[in-house]
Protein backbone atom coordinates (compact mmCIF):
# COMPACT_ATOMS: atom_id res chain seq x y z
CA PRO A 1 8.90 0.73 28.17
CA ASP A 2 12.66 2.05 26.70
CA PHE A 3 13.90 -1.28 25.42
CA VAL A 4 10.74 -1.61 23.72
CA MET A 5 11.27 1.25 21.94
CA ASN A 6 14.86 0.64 21.16
CA THR A 7 13.61 -2.37 20.22
CA ARG A 8 10.97 -1.19 17.98
CA GLN A 9 13.76 1.39 16.57
CA ARG A 10 16.48 -1.59 15.89
CA ASN A 11 14.06 -3.35 13.96
CA LYS A 12 12.36 -0.97 11.97
CA LEU A 13 8.73 -1.75 13.44
CA ASN A 14 6.26 0.26 11.65
CA TYR A 15 3.28 -0.66 13.55
CA PRO A 16 1.54 0.57 16.58
CA ILE A 17 3.01 -0.74 20.35
CA ALA A 18 1.01 -0.31 23.31
CA PHE A 19 1.95 -0.49 27.10
CA ASP A 20 0.33 -1.40 29.60
CA LEU A 21 1.80 -0.81 32.83
CA GLU A 22 -0.79 -1.79 34.95
CA GLY A 23 -1.29 -5.20 33.74
CA LYS A 24 -4.93 -4.56 32.96
CA VAL A 25 -4.86 -5.30 29.21
CA SER A 26 -2.22 -8.39 29.91
CA LYS A 27 -4.89 -10.05 32.12
CA ALA A 28 -7.47 -9.31 29.56
CA PHE A 29 -5.62 -11.42 26.86
CA GLY A 30 -4.88 -14.57 28.71
CA ASP A 31 -2.91 -12.71 31.42
CA VAL A 32 0.14 -12.17 28.83
CA HIS A 33 4.25 -12.46 30.27
CA ILE A 34 6.10 -12.50 27.19
CA THR A 35 7.17 -9.82 25.00
CA PRO A 36 6.42 -9.24 22.00
CA THR A 37 2.93 -10.87 22.15
CA THR A 38 1.01 -10.58 18.93
CA VAL A 39 -2.42 -9.83 19.16
CA LEU A 40 -4.41 -9.93 15.56
CA ILE A 41 -8.40 -8.93 16.51
CA THR A 42 -11.35 -8.80 14.09
CA PRO A 43 -12.95 -5.02 13.80
CA ALA A 44 -15.77 -7.02 15.72
CA GLY A 45 -13.49 -7.27 18.65
CA GLU A 46 -12.71 -11.37 18.51
CA ILE A 47 -9.40 -12.85 18.52
CA VAL A 48 -8.34 -14.49 16.10
CA LEU A 49 -4.70 -14.80 16.46
CA GLN A 50 -2.45 -14.76 19.44
CA GLN A 51 0.97 -15.64 19.67
CA GLN A 52 4.05 -14.94 21.55
CA GLY A 53 7.89 -14.24 20.65
CA ILE A 54 8.49 -13.32 17.23
CA MET A 55 6.12 -12.89 14.84
CA ASP A 56 6.40 -14.06 11.40
CA MET A 57 5.04 -10.87 9.31
CA ARG A 58 4.69 -12.87 6.11
CA ALA A 59 2.22 -15.20 7.59
CA LEU A 60 0.36 -12.71 9.51
CA ARG A 61 0.27 -10.85 6.19
CA GLN A 62 -1.09 -13.68 4.70
CA HIS A 63 -3.32 -14.17 7.74
CA ILE A 64 -4.82 -11.01 7.55
CA LEU A 65 -5.23 -11.00 3.66
CA ALA A 66 -7.56 -14.05 4.16
CA MET A 67 -9.70 -12.25 6.73
CA LEU A 68 -10.04 -9.17 4.11
CA LYS A 69 -11.34 -11.60 1.45
CA GLN A 70 -14.15 -12.91 3.88
């Protein structure tokens, strides 16, 4: 957790970060093993994007904007 929070502060990430210390959520999303892993979920609970590693924030924004138009 300290590494993640230091990374968050260093990179000025302004979005929520969840910790899954027991691994329950990780297993629900396909047994995630890499940090960071970004998951975009619709209000209905559908996973529409899951990416491991550094996220292209511009591409993520475009994805979200496209979803909002629907």
